[in-house]
């Protein structure tokens, strides 16, 4: 499940983009200015940024982003497009735009740049483990595995952050949401149950002592 950051100072534009991308199966977060965007990006975990450069203090921002970028702007002259692409953007969309065209461009960029085992249609494959976020199903060696909704969310979050050591606190915040006041044992219990369901792929979820967990299918082979 690709995660996209939408950066625009117009709330209605952000809402329009978010609705269409979420309908297409993507996870979206928003920022209303460049400062907020950089703060969110510092935490990593995004697969694509949709960025409106027509905001204060945005000059050269694409050069500071290591994530694929689609520029969204009212400037449609050839010079502006070339400047944006030469500045590091992966694509350029001019306002007013067609939401369906934007979604198509998002899919195209993700198909070229997706760094993990996930395709633009929402399927992640790691060895004998397949996670289909569109149909909400998980398969091990072709056999469907029955997971609770929370176990599925946990697996998707871990897999979407492949190779990253995630603290129990971070997992609680992202999987159980920010206003959930639980204990570390909640995460440990769900990881234990999830590993049990994954069978031969249980080793894909590694324990990082003193921190939490990491999804690392390569190390398990």
XYZ file of N, CA, C and O in Angstrom:
884
model
N 0.852 -1.189 0.000
C 0.000 0.000 0.000
C 0.889 1.241 0.000
O 1.555 1.544 0.979
N 0.914 1.957 -1.122
C 1.759 3.127 -1.237
C 1.231 4.258 -0.351
O 0.031 4.455 -0.210
N 2.169 5.014 0.220
C 1.823 6.127 1.099
C 2.227 7.436 0.433
O 3.384 7.600 0.032
N 1.277 8.354 0.308
C 1.483 9.584 -0.451
C 1.266 10.808 0.422
O 0.297 10.867 1.183
N 2.163 11.796 0.295
C 2.022 13.061 1.004
C 1.541 14.124 0.024
O 2.173 14.341 -1.018
N 0.434 14.777 0.352
C -0.143 15.827 -0.489
C 0.197 17.173 0.137
O -0.192 17.452 1.270
N 0.916 18.017 -0.604
C 1.347 19.316 -0.084
C 0.720 20.422 -0.925
O 1.085 20.621 -2.088
N -0.225 21.140 -0.345
C -0.909 22.228 -1.043
C -1.529 23.136 0.013
O -2.034 22.650 1.023
N -1.514 24.450 -0.234
C -2.071 25.362 0.765
C -3.569 25.575 0.610
O -4.169 26.326 1.372
N -4.188 24.894 -0.361
C -5.632 24.979 -0.541
C -6.290 23.698 -0.010
O -6.153 22.636 -0.625
N -7.017 23.773 1.112
C -7.642 22.587 1.699
C -8.548 21.838 0.736
O -8.568 20.601 0.735
N -9.285 22.557 -0.110
C -10.208 21.884 -1.020
C -9.454 21.076 -2.075
O -9.923 20.016 -2.509
N -8.278 21.570 -2.481
C -7.465 20.824 -3.439
C -6.922 19.563 -2.782
O -6.949 18.470 -3.363
N -6.428 19.702 -1.550
C -5.916 18.529 -0.829
C -7.006 17.487 -0.648
O -6.782 16.284 -0.820
N -8.205 17.945 -0.301
C -9.326 17.026 -0.089
C -9.687 16.296 -1.376
O -9.933 15.076 -1.368
N -9.731 17.032 -2.488
C -10.067 16.430 -3.783
C -9.063 15.353 -4.157
O -9.438 14.235 -4.552
N -7.786 15.669 -4.007
C -6.734 14.704 -4.342
C -6.801 13.502 -3.417
O -6.719 12.345 -3.861
N -6.948 13.766 -2.109
C -6.981 12.676 -1.132
C -8.126 11.708 -1.413
O -7.937 10.483 -1.376
N -9.305 12.243 -1.691
C -10.472 11.384 -1.934
C -10.243 10.456 -3.116
O -10.557 9.261 -3.045
N -9.697 10.984 -4.198
C -9.476 10.154 -5.389
C -8.355 9.137 -5.177
O -8.458 7.989 -5.629
N -7.314 9.535 -4.473
C -6.212 8.602 -4.235
C -6.616 7.511 -3.241
O -6.243 6.344 -3.410
N -7.359 7.871 -2.213
C -7.818 6.864 -1.261
C -8.769 5.881 -1.926
O -8.734 4.680 -1.636
N -9.600 6.397 -2.824
C -10.506 5.505 -3.565
C -9.713 4.518 -4.426
O -10.136 3.372 -4.636
N -8.529 4.963 -4.892
C -7.673 4.102 -5.703
C -6.842 3.148 -4.849
O -6.086 2.333 -5.380
N -6.957 3.265 -3.524
C -6.289 2.319 -2.633
C -5.023 2.807 -1.973
O -4.292 2.013 -1.361
N -4.742 4.117 -2.036
C -3.516 4.641 -1.449
C -3.772 5.233 -0.060
O -4.879 5.668 0.248
N -2.725 5.271 0.738
C -2.764 5.931 2.043
C -2.254 7.353 1.853
O -1.204 7.556 1.227
N -2.989 8.344 2.355
C -2.619 9.742 2.128
C -2.492 10.522 3.430
O -3.249 10.305 4.366
N -1.527 11.423 3.451
C -1.399 12.408 4.518
C -1.233 13.774 3.868
O -0.870 13.868 2.687
N -1.513 14.833 4.621
C -1.533 16.173 4.053
C -0.628 17.137 4.805
O -0.386 16.974 5.999
N -0.161 18.150 4.072
C 0.578 19.264 4.663
C 0.147 20.529 3.945
O -0.006 20.538 2.724
N -0.050 21.608 4.719
C -0.532 22.850 4.141
C 0.561 23.816 3.751
O 0.287 24.861 3.151
N 1.827 23.487 4.063
C 2.939 24.368 3.688
C 4.236 23.567 3.654
O 4.280 22.407 4.074
N 5.276 24.196 3.141
C 6.546 23.501 2.979
C 7.182 23.085 4.278
O 7.791 22.017 4.372
N 7.047 23.921 5.307
C 7.636 23.591 6.598
C 7.015 22.325 7.181
O 7.726 21.431 7.665
N 5.684 22.242 7.122
C 4.987 21.051 7.628
C 5.356 19.825 6.799
O 5.521 18.726 7.335
N 5.510 20.022 5.487
C 5.873 18.911 4.613
C 7.242 18.353 4.956
O 7.436 17.137 5.065
N 8.221 19.236 5.139
C 9.572 18.786 5.477
C 9.607 18.080 6.822
O 10.350 17.120 7.022
N 8.776 18.550 7.758
C 8.704 17.915 9.068
C 8.177 16.490 8.947
O 8.724 15.558 9.554
N 7.137 16.306 8.130
C 6.581 14.970 7.930
C 7.560 14.081 7.167
O 7.733 12.909 7.490
N 8.211 14.648 6.165
C 9.136 13.865 5.349
C 10.357 13.420 6.141
O 10.979 12.414 5.809
N 10.699 14.171 7.179
C 11.865 13.796 7.980
C 11.662 12.457 8.674
O 12.621 11.779 9.033
N 10.400 12.080 8.852
C 10.104 10.796 9.464
C 10.154 9.638 8.491
O 10.129 8.473 8.889
N 10.244 9.958 7.188
C 10.329 8.915 6.168
C 9.027 8.159 5.990
O 7.994 8.502 6.562
N 9.075 7.132 5.166
C 7.923 6.257 4.990
C 6.993 6.615 3.845
O 6.006 5.932 3.624
N 7.289 7.697 3.094
C 6.433 8.077 1.972
C 6.995 7.521 0.661
O 8.202 7.459 0.456
N 6.088 7.120 -0.224
C 6.482 6.600 -1.526
C 6.398 7.658 -2.611
O 6.999 7.509 -3.679
N 5.647 8.738 -2.347
C 5.455 9.773 -3.358
C 4.980 11.055 -2.683
O 4.245 11.004 -1.690
N 5.404 12.197 -3.226
C 4.939 13.495 -2.756
C 4.275 14.222 -3.916
O 4.854 14.314 -5.007
N 3.055 14.715 -3.703
C 2.388 15.581 -4.669
C 2.536 16.992 -4.125
O 2.008 17.309 -3.055
N 3.251 17.841 -4.847
C 3.738 19.094 -4.286
C 3.349 20.308 -5.125
O 3.658 20.371 -6.319
N 2.672 21.252 -4.501
C 2.362 22.533 -5.140
C 3.490 23.504 -4.809
O 3.678 23.876 -3.646
N 4.229 23.912 -5.833
C 5.359 24.810 -5.601
C 4.932 26.265 -5.469
O 5.747 27.123 -5.121
N 3.673 26.568 -5.764
C 3.199 27.946 -5.701
C 2.823 28.336 -4.278
O 1.729 28.804 -3.986
N 3.752 28.132 -3.363
C 3.557 28.499 -1.966
C 4.814 29.203 -1.481
O 5.888 29.025 -2.057
N 4.731 29.994 -0.427
C 5.921 30.694 0.083
C 7.030 29.732 0.506
O 6.757 28.633 1.001
N 8.262 30.125 0.275
C 9.451 29.402 0.741
C 9.586 28.014 0.125
O 10.132 27.110 0.740
N 9.102 27.854 -1.121
C 9.160 26.537 -1.743
C 10.291 26.406 -2.757
O 10.510 25.338 -3.305
N 10.993 27.472 -3.053
C 12.051 27.428 -4.056
C 13.098 26.371 -3.716
O 13.655 26.340 -2.633
N 13.355 25.501 -4.687
C 14.377 24.478 -4.525
C 14.011 23.344 -3.609
O 14.852 22.510 -3.283
N 12.755 23.259 -3.208
C 12.380 22.241 -2.233
C 12.544 20.826 -2.788
O 12.893 19.899 -2.055
N 12.304 20.640 -4.092
C 12.412 19.301 -4.656
C 13.815 18.729 -4.508
O 13.992 17.512 -4.462
N 14.797 19.593 -4.399
C 16.179 19.115 -4.264
C 16.443 18.562 -2.860
O 17.452 17.902 -2.624
N 15.555 18.857 -1.932
C 15.735 18.385 -0.555
C 14.861 17.164 -0.250
O 14.824 16.704 0.891
N 14.167 16.658 -1.265
C 13.278 15.523 -1.065
C 13.847 14.307 -1.771
O 14.112 14.339 -2.975
N 14.046 13.234 -1.026
C 14.589 12.003 -1.610
C 13.494 11.073 -2.114
O 13.784 9.994 -2.614
N 12.242 11.501 -1.949
C 11.083 10.722 -2.374
C 10.629 11.199 -3.750
O 10.761 12.382 -4.063
N 10.120 10.320 -4.617
C 9.583 10.756 -5.913
C 8.562 11.880 -5.750
O 7.783 11.874 -4.798
N 8.583 12.839 -6.667
C 7.736 14.031 -6.566
C 6.957 14.269 -7.848
O 7.515 14.186 -8.951
N 5.666 14.569 -7.699
C 4.855 15.080 -8.798
C 4.530 16.528 -8.456
O 3.921 16.800 -7.424
N 4.969 17.449 -9.301
C 4.690 18.859 -9.068
C 3.278 19.185 -9.546
O 2.869 18.799 -10.641
N 2.550 19.903 -8.720
C 1.195 20.341 -9.044
C 1.197 21.868 -8.966
O 1.440 22.436 -7.900
N 0.936 22.531 -10.094
C 1.064 23.985 -10.101
C 0.206 24.622 -11.187
O -0.208 23.955 -12.135
N -0.041 25.921 -11.029
C -0.794 26.683 -12.026
C 0.096 27.146 -13.168
O -0.394 27.639 -14.185
N 1.401 27.025 -13.007
C 2.334 27.435 -14.058
C 2.442 26.361 -15.126
O 2.968 25.286 -14.862
N 1.951 26.678 -16.320
C 1.924 25.666 -17.370
C 2.839 25.925 -18.544
O 2.801 25.200 -19.535
N 3.679 26.951 -18.453
C 4.586 27.253 -19.551
C 5.685 26.183 -19.645
O 6.068 25.567 -18.659
N 6.185 25.985 -20.846
C 7.213 24.969 -21.068
C 8.435 25.215 -20.184
O 9.010 24.268 -19.634
N 8.808 26.493 -20.025
C 9.969 26.819 -19.196
C 9.769 26.313 -17.765
O 10.678 25.752 -17.157
N 8.549 26.524 -17.219
C 8.265 26.109 -15.849
C 8.316 24.592 -15.712
O 8.818 24.057 -14.723
N 7.772 23.902 -16.721
C 7.788 22.436 -16.681
C 9.221 21.918 -16.708
O 9.592 21.030 -15.932
N 10.030 22.468 -17.606
C 11.422 22.017 -17.704
C 12.185 22.313 -16.424
O 12.976 21.491 -15.960
N 11.922 23.485 -15.846
C 12.602 23.848 -14.598
C 12.224 22.873 -13.491
O 13.076 22.459 -12.691
N 10.959 22.509 -13.426
C 10.507 21.579 -12.404
C 11.116 20.199 -12.575
O 11.599 19.590 -11.608
N 11.121 19.696 -13.810
C 11.669 18.366 -14.073
C 13.174 18.341 -13.883
O 13.727 17.382 -13.336
N 13.848 19.400 -14.319
C 15.297 19.457 -14.129
C 15.663 19.651 -12.660
O 16.770 19.333 -12.237
N 14.700 20.178 -11.881
C 14.942 20.369 -10.456
C 14.764 19.105 -9.635
O 14.938 19.119 -8.418
N 14.394 18.000 -10.299
C 14.300 16.721 -9.598
C 12.917 16.099 -9.554
O 12.748 15.004 -9.007
N 11.898 16.772 -10.105
C 10.542 16.217 -10.086
C 10.434 15.040 -11.052
O 11.149 14.966 -12.052
N 9.532 14.118 -10.751
C 9.320 12.949 -11.607
C 8.197 13.174 -12.619
O 8.129 12.488 -13.629
N 7.321 14.129 -12.338
C 6.240 14.454 -13.270
C 5.716 15.841 -12.921
O 6.051 16.406 -11.878
N 4.858 16.374 -13.797
C 4.407 17.758 -13.683
C 2.951 17.813 -14.115
O 2.613 17.423 -15.226
N 2.064 18.279 -13.234
C 0.635 18.380 -13.527
C 0.198 19.827 -13.348
O 0.489 20.442 -12.324
N -0.499 20.359 -14.350
C -0.899 21.762 -14.331
C -2.346 21.912 -13.868
O -3.228 21.156 -14.284
N -2.569 22.885 -12.978
C -3.916 23.231 -12.540
C -4.596 24.088 -13.599
O -3.930 24.928 -14.212
N -5.910 23.960 -13.800
C -6.788 22.938 -13.217
C -6.494 21.574 -13.843
O -6.092 21.496 -14.992
N -6.687 20.537 -13.070
C -6.304 19.203 -13.516
C -7.462 18.224 -13.386
O -8.418 18.457 -12.646
N -7.340 17.122 -14.103
C -8.311 16.041 -13.996
C -7.855 15.089 -12.895
O -6.737 14.552 -12.963
N -8.668 14.871 -11.851
C -8.269 13.940 -10.783
C -7.935 12.551 -11.319
O -7.009 11.897 -10.826
N -8.670 12.104 -12.327
C -8.405 10.773 -12.896
C -7.044 10.737 -13.578
O -6.315 9.740 -13.492
N -6.694 11.830 -14.249
C -5.373 11.892 -14.882
C -4.278 11.898 -13.815
O -3.241 11.236 -13.966
N -4.502 12.632 -12.742
C -3.518 12.681 -11.664
C -3.298 11.292 -11.073
O -2.159 10.878 -10.837
N -4.390 10.554 -10.833
C -4.270 9.195 -10.295
C -3.474 8.320 -11.253
O -2.620 7.524 -10.838
N -3.719 8.471 -12.569
C -2.991 7.688 -13.567
C -1.503 8.023 -13.537
O -0.642 7.139 -13.653
N -1.191 9.309 -13.365
C 0.216 9.713 -13.299
C 0.873 9.196 -12.021
O 2.049 8.817 -12.027
N 0.114 9.194 -10.929
C 0.624 8.636 -9.670
C 0.987 7.172 -9.859
O 2.066 6.718 -9.454
N 0.101 6.418 -10.471
C 0.358 4.988 -10.704
C 1.599 4.793 -11.564
O 2.420 3.903 -11.312
N 1.737 5.637 -12.597
C 2.876 5.503 -13.500
C 4.192 5.774 -12.769
O 5.173 5.035 -12.943
N 4.221 6.823 -11.960
C 5.445 7.145 -11.217
C 5.772 6.040 -10.214
O 6.928 5.621 -10.084
N 4.762 5.550 -9.505
C 5.003 4.495 -8.515
C 5.476 3.208 -9.177
O 6.304 2.484 -8.611
N 4.957 2.912 -10.357
C 5.408 1.714 -11.069
C 6.888 1.799 -11.416
O 7.589 0.790 -11.473
N 7.376 3.021 -11.636
C 8.788 3.212 -11.976
C 9.679 3.268 -10.750
O 10.855 2.897 -10.819
N 9.140 3.758 -9.654
C 10.005 4.113 -8.522
C 9.781 3.331 -7.242
O 10.582 3.468 -6.317
N 8.698 2.544 -7.152
C 8.377 1.875 -5.890
C 9.568 1.083 -5.385
O 10.040 0.157 -6.035
N 10.120 1.434 -4.211
C 11.338 0.812 -3.722
C 11.142 -0.526 -3.046
O 12.083 -1.239 -2.795
N 9.901 -0.880 -2.720
C 9.656 -2.124 -2.006
C 9.004 -3.122 -2.944
O 8.867 -2.890 -4.126
N 8.550 -4.237 -2.397
C 7.965 -5.274 -3.215
C 6.514 -5.030 -3.519
O 5.762 -5.979 -3.695
N 6.104 -3.768 -3.573
C 4.701 -3.455 -3.783
C 4.476 -2.895 -5.169
O 5.239 -2.080 -5.665
N 3.416 -3.340 -5.839
C 3.065 -2.794 -7.139
C 2.019 -1.716 -6.937
O 1.430 -1.580 -5.875
N 1.767 -0.949 -8.003
C 0.833 0.174 -7.890
C -0.600 -0.277 -7.653
O -1.449 0.522 -7.279
N -0.904 -1.566 -7.881
C -2.277 -2.030 -7.661
C -2.511 -2.454 -6.219
O -3.572 -2.956 -5.870
N -1.508 -2.247 -5.347
C -1.709 -2.534 -3.935
C -1.271 -3.918 -3.510
O -1.614 -4.359 -2.414
N -0.502 -4.626 -4.341
C -0.040 -5.970 -3.998
C 1.432 -5.934 -3.613
O 2.255 -5.388 -4.332
N 1.745 -6.506 -2.451
C 3.128 -6.626 -1.999
C 3.497 -8.100 -1.970
O 2.765 -8.915 -1.413
N 4.640 -8.430 -2.572
C 5.091 -9.819 -2.607
C 6.497 -9.905 -2.049
O 7.406 -9.198 -2.504
N 6.662 -10.779 -1.062
C 7.964 -11.002 -0.436
C 8.155 -12.513 -0.327
O 7.571 -13.151 0.551
N 8.955 -13.083 -1.220
C 9.138 -14.527 -1.196
C 7.816 -15.248 -1.365
O 7.109 -15.047 -2.359
N 7.453 -16.057 -0.375
C 6.197 -16.816 -0.459
C 5.020 -16.091 0.186
O 3.928 -16.646 0.302
N 5.247 -14.855 0.612
C 4.190 -14.063 1.243
C 3.658 -13.008 0.270
O 4.427 -12.252 -0.312
N 2.336 -12.980 0.104
C 1.688 -11.984 -0.743
C 0.626 -11.255 0.066
O -0.226 -11.892 0.699
N 0.686 -9.934 0.047
C -0.283 -9.100 0.753
C -1.030 -8.283 -0.284
O -0.420 -7.497 -1.015
N -2.340 -8.470 -0.365
C -3.161 -7.726 -1.319
C -4.020 -6.740 -0.539
O -5.010 -7.123 0.087
N -3.631 -5.466 -0.566
C -4.359 -4.477 0.216
C -5.708 -4.131 -0.396
O -6.597 -3.652 0.300
N -5.864 -4.370 -1.702
C -7.139 -4.062 -2.351
C -8.227 -5.037 -1.913
O -9.354 -4.649 -1.604
N -7.888 -6.337 -1.874
C -8.865 -7.361 -1.480
C -8.767 -7.715 -0.003
O -9.541 -8.531 0.496
N -7.787 -7.116 0.690
C -7.605 -7.350 2.132
C -7.315 -8.826 2.414
O -7.859 -9.416 3.346
N -6.449 -9.413 1.589
C -6.114 -10.827 1.765
C -4.600 -11.016 1.871
O -3.822 -10.221 1.349
N -4.227 -12.104 2.554
C -2.826 -12.475 2.711
C -2.683 -13.942 2.339
O -3.512 -14.767 2.729
N -1.632 -14.245 1.583
C -1.392 -15.636 1.182
C 0.047 -16.036 1.482
O 0.961 -15.237 1.275
N 0.198 -17.250 1.977
C 1.514 -17.837 2.196
C 1.599 -19.078 1.330
O 0.776 -19.984 1.454
N 2.559 -19.093 0.414
C 2.709 -20.195 -0.545
C 1.407 -20.442 -1.312
O 1.044 -21.590 -1.590
N 0.689 -19.379 -1.606
C -0.544 -19.489 -2.384
C -1.783 -19.774 -1.578
O -2.899 -19.675 -2.098
N -1.631 -20.126 -0.308
C -2.770 -20.444 0.546
C -3.175 -19.204 1.346
O -2.338 -18.570 1.987
N -4.476 -18.874 1.319
C -4.948 -17.691 2.026
C -4.856 -17.888 3.536
O -5.173 -18.948 4.074
N -4.408 -16.852 4.219
C -4.256 -16.854 5.673
C -5.332 -15.967 6.272
O -5.585 -14.868 5.794
N -5.979 -16.451 7.325
C -7.037 -15.677 7.980
C -6.452 -14.799 9.073
O -5.852 -15.302 10.029
N -6.605 -13.487 8.918
C -6.114 -12.527 9.909
C -7.258 -11.647 10.389
O -8.204 -11.389 9.653
N -7.152 -11.191 11.620
C -8.116 -10.199 12.100
C -7.776 -8.862 11.423
O -6.661 -8.674 10.927
N -8.720 -7.919 11.386
C -8.432 -6.616 10.769
C -7.193 -5.936 11.354
O -6.396 -5.346 10.625
N -7.018 -6.019 12.659
C -5.872 -5.364 13.278
C -4.573 -6.093 12.936
O -3.527 -5.442 12.739
N -4.609 -7.408 12.854
C -3.420 -8.159 12.448
C -3.036 -7.795 11.020
O -1.853 -7.658 10.698
N -4.042 -7.641 10.164
C -3.777 -7.260 8.777
C -3.149 -5.872 8.721
O -2.156 -5.647 8.014
N -3.713 -4.921 9.472
C -3.169 -3.559 9.500
C -1.726 -3.556 10.000
O -0.879 -2.817 9.484
N -1.468 -4.372 11.000
C -0.119 -4.461 11.556
C 0.851 -4.996 10.509
O 1.954 -4.451 10.325
N 0.453 -6.048 9.805
C 1.319 -6.638 8.785
C 1.588 -5.638 7.664
O 2.729 -5.503 7.204
N 0.555 -4.938 7.219
C 0.728 -3.955 6.146
C 1.675 -2.840 6.577
O 2.549 -2.419 5.814
N 1.527 -2.370 7.819
C 2.397 -1.295 8.305
C 3.849 -1.765 8.365
O 4.767 -1.051 7.936
N 4.074 -2.955 8.892
C 5.436 -3.481 8.969
C 6.027 -3.666 7.577
O 7.164 -3.254 7.306
N 5.242 -4.278 6.673
C 5.730 -4.547 5.317
C 5.969 -3.262 4.533
O 6.882 -3.192 3.709
N 5.155 -2.250 4.784
C 5.306 -0.968 4.087
C 6.554 -0.220 4.541
O 6.963 0.744 3.901
N 7.129 -0.661 5.647
C 8.356 -0.062 6.169
C 9.470 -1.100 6.207
O 10.233 -1.182 7.174
N 9.541 -1.879 5.147
C 10.519 -2.963 5.056
C 11.930 -2.484 5.383
O 12.394 -1.469 4.879
N 12.578 -3.230 6.279
C 13.959 -2.942 6.626
C 14.144 -1.849 7.655
O 15.280 -1.551 8.041
N 13.039 -1.252 8.125
C 13.124 -0.159 9.094
C 12.776 -0.677 10.488
O 11.730 -1.304 10.670
N 13.643 -0.417 11.457
C 13.362 -0.812 12.841
C 12.308 0.136 13.405
O 12.501 1.345 13.435
N 11.179 -0.421 13.832
C 10.046 0.363 14.315
C 9.847 0.124 15.811
O 9.745 -1.017 16.251
N 9.795 1.199 16.567
C 9.573 1.063 18.001
C 8.138 0.644 18.278
O 7.243 0.857 17.450
N 7.912 0.059 19.437
C 6.554 -0.326 19.816
C 5.651 0.909 19.888
O 4.479 0.851 19.528
N 6.208 2.023 20.349
C 5.428 3.256 20.431
C 4.982 3.713 19.049
O 3.831 4.120 18.859
N 5.891 3.639 18.072
C 5.567 4.046 16.710
C 4.479 3.143 16.138
O 3.546 3.613 15.468
N 4.585 1.846 16.404
C 3.589 0.902 15.902
C 2.234 1.177 16.536
O 1.197 1.166 15.859
N 2.233 1.450 17.836
C 0.981 1.789 18.513
C 0.337 3.026 17.900
O -0.862 3.068 17.661
N 1.145 4.028 17.626
C 0.620 5.275 17.074
C 0.017 5.074 15.697
O -1.053 5.602 15.391
N 0.705 4.317 14.851
C 0.286 4.193 13.464
C -0.792 3.136 13.241
O -1.643 3.285 12.370
N -0.741 2.045 13.996
C -1.698 0.954 13.774
C -2.925 1.081 14.659
O -4.044 0.763 14.248
N -2.713 1.576 15.889
C -3.836 1.705 16.821
C -4.337 3.150 16.927
O -5.222 3.430 17.689
N -3.732 4.047 16.184
C -3.991 5.484 16.071
C -3.447 6.265 17.265
O -3.205 5.720 18.338
N -3.276 7.569 17.070
C -2.544 8.403 18.016
C -3.193 8.523 19.389
O -2.514 8.752 20.372
N -4.516 8.415 19.457
C -5.150 8.595 20.762
C -5.371 7.280 21.497
O -6.126 7.192 22.437
N -4.655 6.224 21.038
C -4.752 4.929 21.716
C -3.734 4.873 22.840
O -2.540 5.053 22.632
N -4.205 4.635 24.056
C -3.302 4.581 25.203
C -3.149 3.128 25.651
O -3.795 2.662 26.581
N -2.314 2.411 24.943
C -2.101 1.010 25.261
C -0.711 0.775 25.793
O 0.071 1.700 26.006
N -0.373 -0.472 26.017
C 0.935 -0.831 26.515
C 1.707 -1.572 25.437
O 1.133 -2.057 24.464
N 3.030 -1.641 25.633
C 3.869 -2.358 24.678
C 3.406 -3.793 24.497
O 3.577 -4.384 23.426
N 2.815 -4.372 25.540
C 2.373 -5.759 25.474
C 1.341 -5.968 24.357
O 1.235 -7.058 23.791
N 0.575 -4.919 24.063
C -0.413 -5.011 22.983
C 0.274 -5.349 21.671
O -0.176 -6.230 20.915
N 1.357 -4.647 21.368
C 2.102 -4.896 20.135
C 2.721 -6.292 20.163
O 2.618 -7.051 19.195
N 3.356 -6.643 21.278
C 4.009 -7.952 21.383
C 3.009 -9.086 21.171
O 3.299 -10.072 20.484
N 1.834 -8.950 21.763
C 0.810 -9.991 21.643
C 0.349 -10.149 20.197
O 0.215 -11.276 19.688
N 0.120 -9.036 19.516
C -0.343 -9.107 18.127
C 0.747 -9.613 17.193
O 0.453 -10.350 16.238
N 1.993 -9.251 17.459
C 3.091 -9.768 16.649
C 3.194 -11.280 16.812
O 3.388 -12.026 15.837
N 3.056 -11.747 18.039
C 3.117 -13.193 18.298
C 2.017 -13.924 17.540
O 2.270 -14.967 16.904
N 0.793 -13.384 17.587
C -0.322 -14.020 16.870
C -0.102 -13.967 15.368
O -0.374 -14.940 14.645
N 0.398 -12.824 14.881
C 0.635 -12.668 13.448
C 1.683 -13.646 12.960
O 1.522 -14.286 11.911
N 2.749 -13.794 13.720
C 3.783 -14.767 13.346
C 3.214 -16.170 13.262
O 3.550 -16.952 12.366
N 2.332 -16.487 14.195
C 1.715 -17.811 14.178
C 0.920 -18.055 12.915
O 0.939 -19.168 12.354
N 0.223 -17.031 12.432
C -0.567 -17.173 11.213
C 0.312 -17.283 9.967
O -0.071 -17.934 8.988
N 1.489 -16.655 10.005
C 2.331 -16.610 8.808
C 3.119 -17.886 8.569
O 3.706 -18.056 7.493
N 3.150 -18.792 9.523
C 3.796 -20.083 9.321
C 5.247 -19.970 8.904
O 6.072 -19.381 9.607
N 5.577 -20.518 7.729
C 6.966 -20.528 7.265
C 7.531 -19.124 7.024
O 8.739 -18.970 6.905
N 6.643 -18.128 6.965
C 7.090 -16.747 6.767
C 7.156 -15.959 8.083
O 7.330 -14.739 8.072
N 7.011 -16.654 9.198
C 6.998 -15.985 10.500
C 8.291 -15.223 10.760
O 8.309 -14.185 11.412
N 9.404 -15.730 10.207
C 10.695 -15.098 10.410
C 10.857 -13.770 9.696
O 11.841 -13.060 9.918
N 9.886 -13.422 8.844
C 9.957 -12.144 8.141
C 9.849 -10.971 9.127
O 10.308 -9.871 8.839
N 9.202 -11.232 10.274
C 9.059 -10.189 11.293
C 10.135 -10.435 12.350
O 10.032 -11.354 13.158
N 11.163 -9.612 12.316
C 12.294 -9.795 13.220
C 12.157 -8.907 14.456
O 11.647 -7.782 14.374
N 12.605 -9.421 15.580
C 12.635 -8.636 16.810
C 13.918 -7.819 16.849
O 15.005 -8.358 16.609
N 13.781 -6.534 17.106
C 14.947 -5.667 17.258
C 15.054 -5.352 18.748
O 14.287 -4.545 19.284
N 15.956 -6.012 19.414
C 16.035 -5.926 20.867
C 16.256 -4.493 21.332
O 17.107 -3.773 20.834
N 15.463 -4.099 22.319
C 15.557 -2.763 22.874
C 14.815 -1.703 22.085
O 14.742 -0.544 22.510
N 14.256 -2.099 20.936
C 13.533 -1.128 20.100
C 12.117 -1.607 19.807
O 11.137 -1.025 20.258
N 12.005 -2.677 19.042
C 10.680 -3.163 18.666
C 10.782 -4.246 17.614
O 11.349 -5.313 17.875
N 10.299 -3.959 16.398
C 10.258 -4.981 15.348
C 10.646 -4.400 13.993
O 10.586 -3.193 13.768
N 11.052 -5.312 13.096
C 11.420 -4.923 11.744
C 10.964 -6.000 10.779
O 11.140 -7.193 11.028
N 10.356 -5.577 9.672
C 9.967 -6.511 8.628
C 11.167 -6.696 7.716
O 11.578 -5.782 7.008
N 11.769 -7.891 7.739
C 13.010 -8.122 7.023
C 13.005 -9.517 6.391
O 13.649 -10.442 6.873
N 12.252 -9.684 5.282
C 12.162 -10.997 4.643
C 13.481 -11.507 4.074
O 13.709 -12.713 4.002
N 14.366 -10.595 3.673
C 15.648 -11.018 3.095
C 16.522 -11.712 4.138
O 17.197 -12.696 3.844
N 16.500 -11.188 5.374
C 17.321 -11.774 6.437
C 16.799 -13.130 6.860
O 17.543 -13.944 7.412
N 15.521 -13.407 6.591
C 14.899 -14.656 7.044
C 15.215 -15.817 6.104
O 14.940 -16.964 6.426
N 15.727 -15.513 4.939
C 15.988 -16.581 3.956
C 17.310 -17.279 4.218
O 18.233 -16.708 4.741
